[in-house]
XYZ file of C-alpha atoms in Angstrom:
99
model
C -3.327 9.435 11.525
C -2.965 5.813 11.120
C 0.514 4.411 9.567
C -1.663 3.223 6.336
C -3.093 6.466 5.749
C -0.068 7.902 5.583
C 2.004 5.688 3.578
C -1.186 5.961 0.829
C -0.479 9.895 0.997
C 3.045 9.448 0.578
C 3.069 6.326 -2.167
C 1.041 7.018 -4.822
C 0.898 5.189 -8.217
C 1.164 1.706 -8.826
C 2.114 0.706 -4.816
C -0.991 2.121 -3.417
C -3.385 1.142 -6.566
C -2.329 -2.496 -6.063
C -2.711 -2.385 -2.284
C -6.086 -0.742 -2.473
C -7.157 -3.411 -5.461
C -6.517 -6.187 -3.057
C -7.970 -5.165 -0.196
C -11.313 -4.678 -1.855
C -10.885 -8.040 -3.264
C -13.094 -10.652 -2.559
C -10.749 -12.911 -1.837
C -9.409 -10.905 1.046
C -13.005 -9.730 2.242
C -13.892 -13.116 2.296
C -10.788 -14.240 4.312
C -11.154 -11.603 6.534
C -14.854 -12.100 7.053
C -15.544 -8.479 7.509
C -13.078 -8.027 10.729
C -10.717 -5.582 9.205
C -11.569 -1.840 9.273
C -11.295 -0.156 5.816
C -12.194 3.370 7.377
C -8.534 3.733 8.266
C -6.989 1.885 5.288
C -6.174 -1.247 8.065
C -7.359 -3.214 4.998
C -4.631 -2.101 2.977
C -2.130 -2.321 5.946
C -2.666 -6.146 6.303
C -2.074 -6.520 2.224
C 1.203 -3.852 2.266
C 2.772 -6.680 4.865
C 1.859 -9.886 2.933
C 3.424 -8.162 -0.297
C 6.461 -6.736 1.603
C 7.305 -10.160 2.842
C 6.537 -11.547 -0.771
C 8.619 -9.071 -2.489
C 11.704 -8.473 0.074
C 11.612 -11.729 2.005
C 11.492 -12.569 5.684
C 15.305 -12.250 5.881
C 15.407 -8.605 5.040
C 12.904 -8.117 7.995
C 14.854 -6.354 10.811
C 12.546 -6.110 13.437
C 11.228 -2.307 12.214
C 7.949 -3.083 10.673
C 7.422 0.375 9.466
C 10.674 0.761 7.856
C 10.259 -2.887 6.298
C 6.481 -1.981 4.783
C 8.209 1.311 3.688
C 10.799 -0.483 1.853
C 8.443 -2.579 0.355
C 6.195 0.266 -1.049
C 9.313 2.129 -2.542
C 10.382 -1.049 -4.333
C 6.815 -1.917 -5.454
C 6.545 1.483 -7.164
C 9.475 0.516 -9.159
C 8.534 -2.681 -10.254
C 7.573 -3.934 -13.532
C 4.049 -5.195 -14.753
C 5.017 -9.063 -14.055
C 6.177 -8.499 -10.658
C 2.789 -6.582 -9.895
C 0.999 -9.637 -11.310
C 2.985 -12.147 -9.275
C 2.177 -10.249 -6.218
C -1.271 -10.095 -7.406
C -1.968 -13.677 -8.044
C 0.255 -15.142 -4.738
C -1.842 -12.534 -2.979
C -5.255 -13.885 -4.286
C -4.001 -17.408 -4.073
C -3.031 -16.972 -0.379
C -6.732 -15.466 0.268
C -8.267 -18.704 -1.074
C -6.086 -20.896 1.130
C -6.979 -18.533 4.119
C -11.139 -19.115 3.894
């Protein structure tokens, strides 16, 4: 089982919903050019990485990516709608630039 699949099982709710939404967005699919496998939720893992650095900041990254991504999911579960919307907009904007 991939780490992204485990996270999807553990972190249900708004965090997982946002990752899935963004992973299936036209912006991400176009930026990834179809090269990221969604069958094992690797697309959600890429979104999680973006959100983690956006939400927690690079200075909180201590070298263990899985712990960092898990911390981001825990925090994302607690965030209000305004923060979720800001993460959504920032991600989609970045995907526009990545194309």
